[in-house]
Amino acid sequence: MHVIVCIKQTPDTAARVDVKDGHVTWGDAALVVNPWDEYAIEEAIRLKEKHGGKVTAISMGPESAKEALKTCLAMGCDEAILLSDPAFKGSDATATASVLAAAIGKLGTADMAIVGKQAIDGDTGLTAIAVAALLGWSPLTFVSKIAELDPAARSLQVERLQEEGKQVCAARLPAVLSVVKDINEPRYPSFMGIRKAAKAVIPQWAAADLGMDPATVGAAGSTVKWPAIYPPPALEANVEMLDGTPEEIASKLADRLMANKVI
Ligand SMILES: Cc1cc2nc3c(=O)[nH]c(=O)nc-3n(C[C@H](O)[C@H](O)[C@H](O)COP(=O)(O)OP(=O)(O)OC[C@H]3O[C@@H](n4cnc5c(N)ncnc54)[C@H](O)[C@@H]3O)c2cc1C
């Protein structure tokens, strides 16, 4: 089996996100593999361990995203490719999906693509469906278990996690899966894996390598625009320390909560 895992580099979840001059900033916070993508990487590696074959990690992003791809190699992915081009800047979810689909098409031998449930920055959850639609592959989102997979018969059966419960879906390969955190427990990169990744040379594909017209990607190829980006209004909060015995404090607190119609 050849499994592709799509990963996005995002600011660390602890990052203090801010807006300066209409641009989102996160100061010098660390850039990490999008937390939801760790489950996608782990599931791809487990499929390889069970069915043989290889795992290729791909990411669309700036040069810095090579560090995120090195984490994939350190965890056990076999190859990694950075999709990077100034023309990709300003890509909305569909434009991003078109670049990922073009890369998967160029690789040509994939049986499955796995992505995270969502990216913690863009947060649309659209990418999996858009990539599947562009490739004409089976879209399976919020997958919490791959119950059956028969690469030779080109079939799989998965459990999808929904608010009401689990849905069992059968589909044909090739397929694009988005996975939720219930699917596995991501492994830590091994020492040998980290050493191998540190020496890895990660190829970089631009729009031309993907046969893509720059006008169809980036801001030019995006239908969604961000006309304005501004931080949410700062919450005015004033704190009052209640004093007295625990009983007195509890009674004062109840009065305050009732006075403010909280209770
Ligand atoms: C007007 C506009 C301008 C934007 N400008 C930028 C910009 O300049 N730079 C920028 O980084 N983002 C930009 N974005 C956000 C960018 O469009 C989204 O982050 C990206 O398309 C993915 O969508 P998402 O974050 O909602 O991911 P989701 O659909 O929530 O992600 C689901 C999964 O898809 C995969 N995935 C998502 N993005 C990538 C990727 N880039 N590479 C590989 N796999 C991926 C991951 O597995 C992820 O878990 C812009 C968005 C808009 C609307």
PDB file of C-alpha atoms and ligand atoms in Angstrom:
ATOM      1  CA  MET A   1       0.000   0.000   0.000  1.00  0.00           C
ATOM      2  CA  HIS A   2       1.101   3.567  -0.629  1.00  0.00           C
ATOM      3  CA  VAL A   3      -0.405   5.917   1.938  1.00  0.00           C
ATOM      4  CA  ILE A   4      -0.072   9.693   1.709  1.00  0.00           C
ATOM      5  CA  VAL A   5      -0.364  11.732   4.907  1.00  0.00           C
ATOM      6  CA  CYS A   6      -1.069  15.466   4.602  1.00  0.00           C
ATOM      7  CA  ILE A   7       0.239  17.569   7.452  1.00  0.00           C
ATOM      8  CA  LYS A   8       0.084  21.262   8.190  1.00  0.00           C
ATOM      9  CA  GLN A   9       2.613  23.221  10.216  1.00  0.00           C
ATOM     10  CA  THR A  10       0.787  25.449  12.710  1.00  0.00           C
ATOM     11  CA  PRO A  11       1.731  27.653  15.650  1.00  0.00           C
ATOM     12  CA  ASP A  12       1.937  25.759  18.943  1.00  0.00           C
ATOM     13  CA  THR A  13      -1.430  25.509  20.714  1.00  0.00           C
ATOM     14  CA  ALA A  14       0.011  27.631  23.549  1.00  0.00           C
ATOM     15  CA  ALA A  15       0.826  30.425  21.082  1.00  0.00           C
ATOM     16  CA  ARG A  16      -0.540  33.891  21.798  1.00  0.00           C
ATOM     17  CA  VAL A  17      -2.233  34.692  18.496  1.00  0.00           C
ATOM     18  CA  ASP A  18      -2.488  38.400  17.728  1.00  0.00           C
ATOM     19  CA  VAL A  19      -3.324  40.661  14.799  1.00  0.00           C
ATOM     20  CA  LYS A  20      -0.958  43.400  13.663  1.00  0.00           C
ATOM     21  CA  ASP A  21      -1.689  45.596  10.631  1.00  0.00           C
ATOM     22  CA  GLY A  22      -4.377  43.167   9.440  1.00  0.00           C
ATOM     23  CA  HIS A  23      -2.070  40.111   9.641  1.00  0.00           C
ATOM     24  CA  VAL A  24      -2.315  37.201  12.075  1.00  0.00           C
ATOM     25  CA  THR A  25       0.874  36.902  14.192  1.00  0.00           C
ATOM     26  CA  TRP A  26       1.933  34.450  16.885  1.00  0.00           C
ATOM     27  CA  GLY A  27       5.156  36.082  18.072  1.00  0.00           C
ATOM     28  CA  ASP A  28       8.058  33.673  18.509  1.00  0.00           C
ATOM     29  CA  ALA A  29       5.852  30.744  19.436  1.00  0.00           C
ATOM     30  CA  ALA A  30       7.122  27.367  18.229  1.00  0.00           C
ATOM     31  CA  LEU A  31       5.771  25.966  14.965  1.00  0.00           C
ATOM     32  CA  VAL A  32       4.600  22.384  15.304  1.00  0.00           C
ATOM     33  CA  VAL A  33       2.867  19.608  13.405  1.00  0.00           C
ATOM     34  CA  ASN A  34      -0.860  20.442  13.577  1.00  0.00           C
ATOM     35  CA  PRO A  35      -1.887  18.371  16.650  1.00  0.00           C
ATOM     36  CA  TRP A  36      -4.710  16.597  14.778  1.00  0.00           C
ATOM     37  CA  ASP A  37      -2.217  15.453  12.140  1.00  0.00           C
ATOM     38  CA  GLU A  38      -0.226  13.348  14.626  1.00  0.00           C
ATOM     39  CA  TYR A  39      -3.109  10.839  14.583  1.00  0.00           C
ATOM     40  CA  ALA A  40      -3.062  10.842  10.776  1.00  0.00           C
ATOM     41  CA  ILE A  41       0.699  10.158  10.704  1.00  0.00           C
ATOM     42  CA  GLU A  42       0.358   7.364  13.289  1.00  0.00           C
ATOM     43  CA  GLU A  43      -2.514   5.676  11.404  1.00  0.00           C
ATOM     44  CA  ALA A  44      -0.596   5.797   8.112  1.00  0.00           C
ATOM     45  CA  ILE A  45       2.452   4.154   9.728  1.00  0.00           C
ATOM     46  CA  ARG A  46       0.272   1.461  11.352  1.00  0.00           C
ATOM     47  CA  LEU A  47      -1.280   0.664   7.942  1.00  0.00           C
ATOM     48  CA  LYS A  48       2.204   0.262   6.497  1.00  0.00           C
ATOM     49  CA  GLU A  49       3.224  -2.010   9.397  1.00  0.00           C
ATOM     50  CA  LYS A  50       0.113  -4.144   8.831  1.00  0.00           C
ATOM     51  CA  HIS A  51      -0.105  -4.204   5.009  1.00  0.00           C
ATOM     52  CA  GLY A  52       3.428  -3.329   3.890  1.00  0.00           C
ATOM     53  CA  GLY A  53       4.222  -0.580   1.377  1.00  0.00           C
ATOM     54  CA  LYS A  54       5.258   2.963   2.210  1.00  0.00           C
ATOM     55  CA  VAL A  55       4.107   6.272   3.690  1.00  0.00           C
ATOM     56  CA  THR A  56       4.779   9.644   2.057  1.00  0.00           C
ATOM     57  CA  ALA A  57       4.161  12.839   4.041  1.00  0.00           C
ATOM     58  CA  ILE A  58       3.300  16.017   2.130  1.00  0.00           C
ATOM     59  CA  SER A  59       2.822  19.574   3.349  1.00  0.00           C
ATOM     60  CA  MET A  60       1.976  22.833   1.601  1.00  0.00           C
ATOM     61  CA  GLY A  61       3.728  25.689   3.331  1.00  0.00           C
ATOM     62  CA  PRO A  62       6.795  27.870   3.644  1.00  0.00           C
ATOM     63  CA  GLU A  63      10.373  26.536   3.964  1.00  0.00           C
ATOM     64  CA  SER A  64       9.905  26.227   7.753  1.00  0.00           C
ATOM     65  CA  ALA A  65       7.381  23.429   7.159  1.00  0.00           C
ATOM     66  CA  LYS A  66      10.338  21.118   6.417  1.00  0.00           C
ATOM     67  CA  GLU A  67      10.791  20.847  10.204  1.00  0.00           C
ATOM     68  CA  ALA A  68       7.234  19.504  10.520  1.00  0.00           C
ATOM     69  CA  LEU A  69       7.954  17.005   7.728  1.00  0.00           C
ATOM     70  CA  LYS A  70      11.090  15.892   9.580  1.00  0.00           C
ATOM     71  CA  THR A  71       8.865  14.975  12.530  1.00  0.00           C
ATOM     72  CA  CYS A  72       6.901  12.723  10.157  1.00  0.00           C
ATOM     73  CA  LEU A  73      10.129  11.015   9.034  1.00  0.00           C
ATOM     74  CA  ALA A  74      11.260  10.663  12.656  1.00  0.00           C
ATOM     75  CA  MET A  75       7.946   8.964  13.521  1.00  0.00           C
ATOM     76  CA  GLY A  76       8.387   6.471  10.686  1.00  0.00           C
ATOM     77  CA  CYS A  77       7.212   7.952   7.378  1.00  0.00           C
ATOM     78  CA  ASP A  78       9.408   6.830   4.463  1.00  0.00           C
ATOM     79  CA  GLU A  79       9.419   9.971   2.337  1.00  0.00           C
ATOM     80  CA  ALA A  80       8.426  13.612   2.683  1.00  0.00           C
ATOM     81  CA  ILE A  81       7.778  16.359   0.121  1.00  0.00           C
ATOM     82  CA  LEU A  82       7.330  20.103   0.719  1.00  0.00           C
ATOM     83  CA  LEU A  83       4.891  21.875  -1.617  1.00  0.00           C
ATOM     84  CA  SER A  84       6.073  25.453  -1.576  1.00  0.00           C
ATOM     85  CA  ASP A  85       5.788  28.394  -3.953  1.00  0.00           C
ATOM     86  CA  PRO A  86       5.212  32.117  -3.373  1.00  0.00           C
ATOM     87  CA  ALA A  87       2.179  31.619  -5.668  1.00  0.00           C
ATOM     88  CA  PHE A  88       0.587  29.430  -2.955  1.00  0.00           C
ATOM     89  CA  LYS A  89       0.446  32.333  -0.486  1.00  0.00           C
ATOM     90  CA  GLY A  90      -3.099  33.361   0.444  1.00  0.00           C
ATOM     91  CA  SER A  91      -4.590  29.986  -0.531  1.00  0.00           C
ATOM     92  CA  ASP A  92      -7.998  29.290   0.939  1.00  0.00           C
ATOM     93  CA  ALA A  93      -9.068  25.729   1.748  1.00  0.00           C
ATOM     94  CA  THR A  94     -10.053  24.821  -1.808  1.00  0.00           C
ATOM     95  CA  ALA A  95      -6.884  26.291  -3.312  1.00  0.00           C
ATOM     96  CA  THR A  96      -4.847  24.374  -0.718  1.00  0.00           C
ATOM     97  CA  ALA A  97      -6.755  21.197  -1.572  1.00  0.00           C
ATOM     98  CA  SER A  98      -6.001  21.674  -5.277  1.00  0.00           C
ATOM     99  CA  VAL A  99      -2.264  21.788  -4.533  1.00  0.00           C
ATOM    100  CA  LEU A 100      -2.467  18.674  -2.324  1.00  0.00           C
ATOM    101  CA  ALA A 101      -4.556  16.822  -4.945  1.00  0.00           C
ATOM    102  CA  ALA A 102      -2.063  17.769  -7.684  1.00  0.00           C
ATOM    103  CA  ALA A 103       0.816  16.396  -5.586  1.00  0.00           C
ATOM    104  CA  ILE A 104      -1.061  13.144  -4.851  1.00  0.00           C
ATOM    105  CA  GLY A 105      -1.844  12.859  -8.568  1.00  0.00           C
ATOM    106  CA  LYS A 106       1.828  13.439  -9.455  1.00  0.00           C
ATOM    107  CA  LEU A 107       2.913  10.668  -7.034  1.00  0.00           C
ATOM    108  CA  GLY A 108       0.531   8.488  -8.984  1.00  0.00           C
ATOM    109  CA  THR A 109       0.651   5.278  -6.948  1.00  0.00           C
ATOM    110  CA  ALA A 110      -1.267   6.193  -3.787  1.00  0.00           C
ATOM    111  CA  ASP A 111      -4.099   4.023  -2.446  1.00  0.00           C
ATOM    112  CA  MET A 112      -5.114   6.306   0.400  1.00  0.00           C
ATOM    113  CA  ALA A 113      -4.590   9.827   1.746  1.00  0.00           C
ATOM    114  CA  ILE A 114      -5.023  10.538   5.447  1.00  0.00           C
ATOM    115  CA  VAL A 115      -5.478  14.006   6.947  1.00  0.00           C
ATOM    116  CA  GLY A 116      -6.221  15.351  10.407  1.00  0.00           C
ATOM    117  CA  LYS A 117      -9.781  16.232  11.499  1.00  0.00           C
ATOM    118  CA  GLN A 118      -8.923  19.957  11.185  1.00  0.00           C
ATOM    119  CA  ALA A 119      -6.065  22.428  11.298  1.00  0.00           C
ATOM    120  CA  ILE A 120      -5.946  24.393  14.559  1.00  0.00           C
ATOM    121  CA  ASP A 121      -5.381  27.693  12.656  1.00  0.00           C
ATOM    122  CA  GLY A 122      -7.656  27.616   9.545  1.00  0.00           C
ATOM    123  CA  ASP A 123     -10.062  25.207  11.270  1.00  0.00           C
ATOM    124  CA  THR A 124     -12.470  24.648   8.329  1.00  0.00           C
ATOM    125  CA  GLY A 125     -12.260  20.870   8.227  1.00  0.00           C
ATOM    126  CA  LEU A 126     -12.794  21.218   4.451  1.00  0.00           C
ATOM    127  CA  THR A 127      -9.495  19.913   3.096  1.00  0.00           C
ATOM    128  CA  ALA A 128     -10.245  16.179   3.182  1.00  0.00           C
ATOM    129  CA  ILE A 129     -13.537  16.519   1.317  1.00  0.00           C
ATOM    130  CA  ALA A 130     -12.101  18.984  -1.229  1.00  0.00           C
ATOM    131  CA  VAL A 131      -9.093  16.736  -1.974  1.00  0.00           C
ATOM    132  CA  ALA A 132     -11.371  13.692  -2.391  1.00  0.00           C
ATOM    133  CA  ALA A 133     -13.695  15.618  -4.723  1.00  0.00           C
ATOM    134  CA  LEU A 134     -10.782  16.850  -6.867  1.00  0.00           C
ATOM    135  CA  LEU A 135      -9.324  13.330  -7.146  1.00  0.00           C
ATOM    136  CA  GLY A 136     -12.661  11.535  -7.463  1.00  0.00           C
ATOM    137  CA  TRP A 137     -11.747   9.404  -4.441  1.00  0.00           C
ATOM    138  CA  SER A 138     -14.012   8.128  -1.643  1.00  0.00           C
ATOM    139  CA  PRO A 139     -14.296  10.770   1.126  1.00  0.00           C
ATOM    140  CA  LEU A 140     -14.503   9.404   4.674  1.00  0.00           C
ATOM    141  CA  THR A 141     -14.376  12.017   7.431  1.00  0.00           C
ATOM    142  CA  PHE A 142     -14.102  11.805  11.221  1.00  0.00           C
ATOM    143  CA  VAL A 143     -12.835   8.209  11.041  1.00  0.00           C
ATOM    144  CA  SER A 144     -12.318   6.701  14.510  1.00  0.00           C
ATOM    145  CA  LYS A 145     -11.467   3.166  13.336  1.00  0.00           C
ATOM    146  CA  ILE A 146     -10.419   1.404  10.130  1.00  0.00           C
ATOM    147  CA  ALA A 147     -12.346  -1.804  10.805  1.00  0.00           C
ATOM    148  CA  GLU A 148     -11.532  -3.659   7.582  1.00  0.00           C
ATOM    149  CA  LEU A 149      -9.080  -2.950   4.771  1.00  0.00           C
ATOM    150  CA  ASP A 150      -8.419  -5.213   1.791  1.00  0.00           C
ATOM    151  CA  PRO A 151      -5.885  -3.514  -0.524  1.00  0.00           C
ATOM    152  CA  ALA A 152      -6.179  -6.283  -3.137  1.00  0.00           C
ATOM    153  CA  ALA A 153      -9.977  -6.126  -3.260  1.00  0.00           C
ATOM    154  CA  ARG A 154      -9.733  -2.282  -3.100  1.00  0.00           C
ATOM    155  CA  SER A 155     -12.228  -2.104  -0.257  1.00  0.00           C
ATOM    156  CA  LEU A 156     -12.361  -0.727   3.284  1.00  0.00           C
ATOM    157  CA  GLN A 157     -14.835  -0.373   6.117  1.00  0.00           C
ATOM    158  CA  VAL A 158     -14.499   2.339   8.735  1.00  0.00           C
ATOM    159  CA  GLU A 159     -16.282   3.702  11.799  1.00  0.00           C
ATOM    160  CA  ARG A 160     -17.058   7.420  11.688  1.00  0.00           C
ATOM    161  CA  LEU A 161     -17.479   9.286  14.970  1.00  0.00           C
ATOM    162  CA  GLN A 162     -20.587  11.448  15.057  1.00  0.00           C
ATOM    163  CA  GLU A 163     -22.295  13.298  17.877  1.00  0.00           C
ATOM    164  CA  GLU A 164     -25.094  10.749  17.943  1.00  0.00           C
ATOM    165  CA  GLY A 165     -22.750   7.759  17.914  1.00  0.00           C
ATOM    166  CA  LYS A 166     -20.739   5.713  15.412  1.00  0.00           C
ATOM    167  CA  GLN A 167     -21.569   5.198  11.747  1.00  0.00           C
ATOM    168  CA  VAL A 168     -20.140   2.229   9.863  1.00  0.00           C
ATOM    169  CA  CYS A 169     -19.210   3.049   6.244  1.00  0.00           C
ATOM    170  CA  ALA A 170     -17.942   0.793   3.484  1.00  0.00           C
ATOM    171  CA  ALA A 171     -16.081   2.356   0.550  1.00  0.00           C
ATOM    172  CA  ARG A 172     -13.757   1.608  -2.323  1.00  0.00           C
ATOM    173  CA  LEU A 173     -10.072   2.541  -2.526  1.00  0.00           C
ATOM    174  CA  PRO A 174      -8.614   4.957  -3.299  1.00  0.00           C
ATOM    175  CA  ALA A 175      -9.987   7.032  -0.456  1.00  0.00           C
ATOM    176  CA  VAL A 176      -9.270  10.207   1.509  1.00  0.00           C
ATOM    177  CA  LEU A 177      -9.764   9.842   5.274  1.00  0.00           C
ATOM    178  CA  SER A 178      -9.847  12.498   7.952  1.00  0.00           C
ATOM    179  CA  VAL A 179      -9.191  10.941  11.336  1.00  0.00           C
ATOM    180  CA  VAL A 180     -10.181  11.867  14.898  1.00  0.00           C
ATOM    181  CA  LYS A 181      -8.115  11.445  18.057  1.00  0.00           C
ATOM    182  CA  ASP A 182      -9.995   8.307  19.122  1.00  0.00           C
ATOM    183  CA  ILE A 183      -8.330   6.322  16.280  1.00  0.00           C
ATOM    184  CA  ASN A 184      -4.942   5.750  17.936  1.00  0.00           C
ATOM    185  CA  GLU A 185      -2.228   6.903  20.330  1.00  0.00           C
ATOM    186  CA  PRO A 186       0.555   8.604  18.318  1.00  0.00           C
ATOM    187  CA  ARG A 187       4.038   7.232  19.003  1.00  0.00           C
ATOM    188  CA  TYR A 188       6.961   9.403  19.965  1.00  0.00           C
ATOM    189  CA  PRO A 189       9.714   9.682  17.373  1.00  0.00           C
ATOM    190  CA  SER A 190      12.442   7.152  18.132  1.00  0.00           C
ATOM    191  CA  PHE A 191      16.060   8.253  18.659  1.00  0.00           C
ATOM    192  CA  MET A 192      17.089   6.472  15.451  1.00  0.00           C
ATOM    193  CA  GLY A 193      14.134   8.054  13.671  1.00  0.00           C
ATOM    194  CA  ILE A 194      15.169  11.545  14.798  1.00  0.00           C
ATOM    195  CA  ARG A 195      18.734  10.911  13.605  1.00  0.00           C
ATOM    196  CA  LYS A 196      17.512   9.647  10.200  1.00  0.00           C
ATOM    197  CA  ALA A 197      15.188  12.657   9.840  1.00  0.00           C
ATOM    198  CA  ALA A 198      17.931  15.130  10.754  1.00  0.00           C
ATOM    199  CA  LYS A 199      19.981  13.943   7.754  1.00  0.00           C
ATOM    200  CA  ALA A 200      17.013  13.740   5.350  1.00  0.00           C
ATOM    201  CA  VAL A 201      16.962  15.946   2.238  1.00  0.00           C
ATOM    202  CA  ILE A 202      13.336  16.908   1.640  1.00  0.00           C
ATOM    203  CA  PRO A 203      12.448  17.603  -2.010  1.00  0.00           C
ATOM    204  CA  GLN A 204      10.452  20.740  -2.743  1.00  0.00           C
ATOM    205  CA  TRP A 205       7.762  20.970  -5.432  1.00  0.00           C
ATOM    206  CA  ALA A 206       6.553  24.330  -6.801  1.00  0.00           C
ATOM    207  CA  ALA A 207       3.476  25.115  -8.930  1.00  0.00           C
ATOM    208  CA  ALA A 208       5.451  24.351 -12.117  1.00  0.00           C
ATOM    209  CA  ASP A 209       6.495  20.911 -10.775  1.00  0.00           C
ATOM    210  CA  LEU A 210       2.800  20.177 -10.227  1.00  0.00           C
ATOM    211  CA  GLY A 211       1.815  21.469 -13.662  1.00  0.00           C
ATOM    212  CA  MET A 212      -0.326  24.114 -11.984  1.00  0.00           C
ATOM    213  CA  ASP A 213      -1.093  27.542 -13.399  1.00  0.00           C
ATOM    214  CA  PRO A 214      -0.138  30.053 -10.662  1.00  0.00           C
ATOM    215  CA  ALA A 215      -3.439  31.886 -11.360  1.00  0.00           C
ATOM    216  CA  THR A 216      -5.337  28.856 -10.010  1.00  0.00           C
ATOM    217  CA  VAL A 217      -3.645  28.815  -6.621  1.00  0.00           C
ATOM    218  CA  GLY A 218      -2.932  31.232  -3.801  1.00  0.00           C
ATOM    219  CA  ALA A 219      -5.047  34.350  -3.373  1.00  0.00           C
ATOM    220  CA  ALA A 220      -5.612  34.387  -7.156  1.00  0.00           C
ATOM    221  CA  GLY A 221      -7.135  30.909  -7.096  1.00  0.00           C
ATOM    222  CA  SER A 222      -9.114  31.368  -3.896  1.00  0.00           C
ATOM    223  CA  THR A 223     -12.858  32.014  -3.720  1.00  0.00           C
ATOM    224  CA  VAL A 224     -12.807  32.904  -0.023  1.00  0.00           C
ATOM    225  CA  LYS A 225     -11.257  36.230   0.882  1.00  0.00           C
ATOM    226  CA  TRP A 226     -10.409  37.700   4.299  1.00  0.00           C
ATOM    227  CA  PRO A 227     -11.593  41.310   3.769  1.00  0.00           C
ATOM    228  CA  ALA A 228     -10.745  42.193   7.347  1.00  0.00           C
ATOM    229  CA  ILE A 229      -8.777  40.513  10.125  1.00  0.00           C
ATOM    230  CA  TYR A 230      -9.018  42.023  13.570  1.00  0.00           C
ATOM    231  CA  PRO A 231      -8.612  40.737  17.138  1.00  0.00           C
ATOM    232  CA  PRO A 232     -11.778  40.142  19.165  1.00  0.00           C
ATOM    233  CA  PRO A 233     -12.559  43.048  21.551  1.00  0.00           C
ATOM    234  CA  ALA A 234     -10.620  42.667  24.809  1.00  0.00           C
ATOM    235  CA  LEU A 235     -12.894  41.441  27.586  1.00  0.00           C
ATOM    236  CA  GLU A 236     -13.332  44.065  30.349  1.00  0.00           C
ATOM    237  CA  ALA A 237     -13.051  42.050  33.556  1.00  0.00           C
ATOM    238  CA  ASN A 238     -12.792  43.495  37.040  1.00  0.00           C
ATOM    239  CA  VAL A 239     -12.022  41.195  39.942  1.00  0.00           C
ATOM    240  CA  GLU A 240     -13.371  41.673  43.456  1.00  0.00           C
ATOM    241  CA  MET A 241     -11.777  39.641  46.249  1.00  0.00           C
ATOM    242  CA  LEU A 242     -14.434  38.661  48.816  1.00  0.00           C
ATOM    243  CA  ASP A 243     -13.194  38.448  52.389  1.00  0.00           C
ATOM    244  CA  GLY A 244     -14.555  36.994  55.624  1.00  0.00           C
ATOM    245  CA  THR A 245     -15.161  33.464  56.908  1.00  0.00           C
ATOM    246  CA  PRO A 246     -15.931  30.782  54.316  1.00  0.00           C
ATOM    247  CA  GLU A 247     -19.641  31.076  55.242  1.00  0.00           C
ATOM    248  CA  GLU A 248     -19.527  34.892  54.865  1.00  0.00           C
ATOM    249  CA  ILE A 249     -17.709  34.615  51.524  1.00  0.00           C
ATOM    250  CA  ALA A 250     -20.225  32.022  50.270  1.00  0.00           C
ATOM    251  CA  SER A 251     -23.157  34.214  51.288  1.00  0.00           C
ATOM    252  CA  LYS A 252     -21.584  37.341  49.676  1.00  0.00           C
ATOM    253  CA  LEU A 253     -20.871  35.320  46.493  1.00  0.00           C
ATOM    254  CA  ALA A 254     -24.472  34.117  46.347  1.00  0.00           C
ATOM    255  CA  ASP A 255     -25.676  37.719  46.738  1.00  0.00           C
ATOM    256  CA  ARG A 256     -23.376  38.877  43.919  1.00  0.00           C
ATOM    257  CA  LEU A 257     -24.468  36.052  41.618  1.00  0.00           C
ATOM    258  CA  MET A 258     -28.133  36.795  42.289  1.00  0.00           C
ATOM    259  CA  ALA A 259     -27.585  40.547  41.921  1.00  0.00           C
ATOM    260  CA  ASN A 260     -25.985  39.884  38.526  1.00  0.00           C
ATOM    261  CA  LYS A 261     -28.763  37.431  37.568  1.00  0.00           C
ATOM    262  CA  VAL A 262     -26.231  34.610  37.192  1.00  0.00           C
ATOM    263  CA  ILE A 263     -28.346  32.466  39.454  1.00  0.00           C
TER     264      ILE A 263
HETATM  265  C1  LIG B   1      -8.277  34.488   2.349  1.00  0.00           C
HETATM  266  C2  LIG B   1      -7.417  33.422   3.004  1.00  0.00           C
HETATM  267  C3  LIG B   1      -6.056  33.585   3.066  1.00  0.00           C
HETATM  268  C4  LIG B   1      -5.277  32.612   3.693  1.00  0.00           C
HETATM  269  N1  LIG B   1      -3.931  32.808   3.710  1.00  0.00           N
HETATM  270  C5  LIG B   1      -3.166  31.837   4.251  1.00  0.00           C
HETATM  271  C6  LIG B   1      -1.753  31.933   4.204  1.00  0.00           C
HETATM  272  O1  LIG B   1      -1.196  32.871   3.631  1.00  0.00           O
HETATM  273  N2  LIG B   1      -1.026  30.956   4.822  1.00  0.00           N
HETATM  274  C7  LIG B   1      -1.630  29.901   5.448  1.00  0.00           C
HETATM  275  O2  LIG B   1      -0.938  29.050   6.011  1.00  0.00           O
HETATM  276  N3  LIG B   1      -2.969  29.753   5.491  1.00  0.00           N
HETATM  277  C8  LIG B   1      -3.721  30.714   4.895  1.00  0.00           C
HETATM  278  N4  LIG B   1      -5.055  30.575   4.934  1.00  0.00           N
HETATM  279  C9  LIG B   1      -5.608  29.434   5.650  1.00  0.00           C
HETATM  280  C10 LIG B   1      -5.541  28.268   4.702  1.00  0.00           C
HETATM  281  O3  LIG B   1      -6.451  28.464   3.669  1.00  0.00           O
HETATM  282  C11 LIG B   1      -6.016  27.059   5.449  1.00  0.00           C
HETATM  283  O4  LIG B   1      -5.286  26.922   6.637  1.00  0.00           O
HETATM  284  C12 LIG B   1      -5.731  25.829   4.601  1.00  0.00           C
HETATM  285  O5  LIG B   1      -6.375  25.957   3.412  1.00  0.00           O
HETATM  286  C13 LIG B   1      -6.279  24.591   5.229  1.00  0.00           C
HETATM  287  O6  LIG B   1      -7.559  24.792   5.630  1.00  0.00           O
HETATM  288  P1  LIG B   1      -7.835  24.616   7.138  1.00  0.00           P
HETATM  289  O7  LIG B   1      -6.783  25.268   7.922  1.00  0.00           O
HETATM  290  O8  LIG B   1      -9.227  24.971   7.390  1.00  0.00           O
HETATM  291  O9  LIG B   1      -7.584  23.049   7.298  1.00  0.00           O
HETATM  292  P2  LIG B   1      -8.603  21.912   7.588  1.00  0.00           P
HETATM  293  O10 LIG B   1      -9.425  21.628   6.419  1.00  0.00           O
HETATM  294  O11 LIG B   1      -9.290  22.146   8.887  1.00  0.00           O
HETATM  295  O12 LIG B   1      -7.475  20.778   7.751  1.00  0.00           O
HETATM  296  C14 LIG B   1      -7.792  19.466   7.761  1.00  0.00           C
HETATM  297  C15 LIG B   1      -6.525  18.714   7.473  1.00  0.00           C
HETATM  298  O13 LIG B   1      -6.072  18.973   6.141  1.00  0.00           O
HETATM  299  C16 LIG B   1      -4.655  18.879   6.072  1.00  0.00           C
HETATM  300  N5  LIG B   1      -4.100  20.182   5.665  1.00  0.00           N
HETATM  301  C17 LIG B   1      -4.624  21.422   5.850  1.00  0.00           C
HETATM  302  N6  LIG B   1      -3.780  22.375   5.360  1.00  0.00           N
HETATM  303  C18 LIG B   1      -2.704  21.693   4.842  1.00  0.00           C
HETATM  304  C19 LIG B   1      -1.484  22.092   4.223  1.00  0.00           C
HETATM  305  N7  LIG B   1      -1.208  23.393   4.015  1.00  0.00           N
HETATM  306  N8  LIG B   1      -0.597  21.132   3.843  1.00  0.00           N
HETATM  307  C20 LIG B   1      -0.875  19.812   4.052  1.00  0.00           C
HETATM  308  N9  LIG B   1      -2.008  19.372   4.664  1.00  0.00           N
HETATM  309  C21 LIG B   1      -2.903  20.290   5.046  1.00  0.00           C
HETATM  310  C22 LIG B   1      -4.175  18.539   7.496  1.00  0.00           C
HETATM  311  O14 LIG B   1      -4.087  17.139   7.627  1.00  0.00           O
HETATM  312  C23 LIG B   1      -5.320  19.065   8.356  1.00  0.00           C
HETATM  313  O15 LIG B   1      -5.446  18.392   9.600  1.00  0.00           O
HETATM  314  C24 LIG B   1      -5.865  31.485   4.285  1.00  0.00           C
HETATM  315  C25 LIG B   1      -7.245  31.288   4.225  1.00  0.00           C
HETATM  316  C26 LIG B   1      -8.011  32.251   3.582  1.00  0.00           C
HETATM  317  C27 LIG B   1      -9.488  32.033   3.493  1.00  0.00           C
END
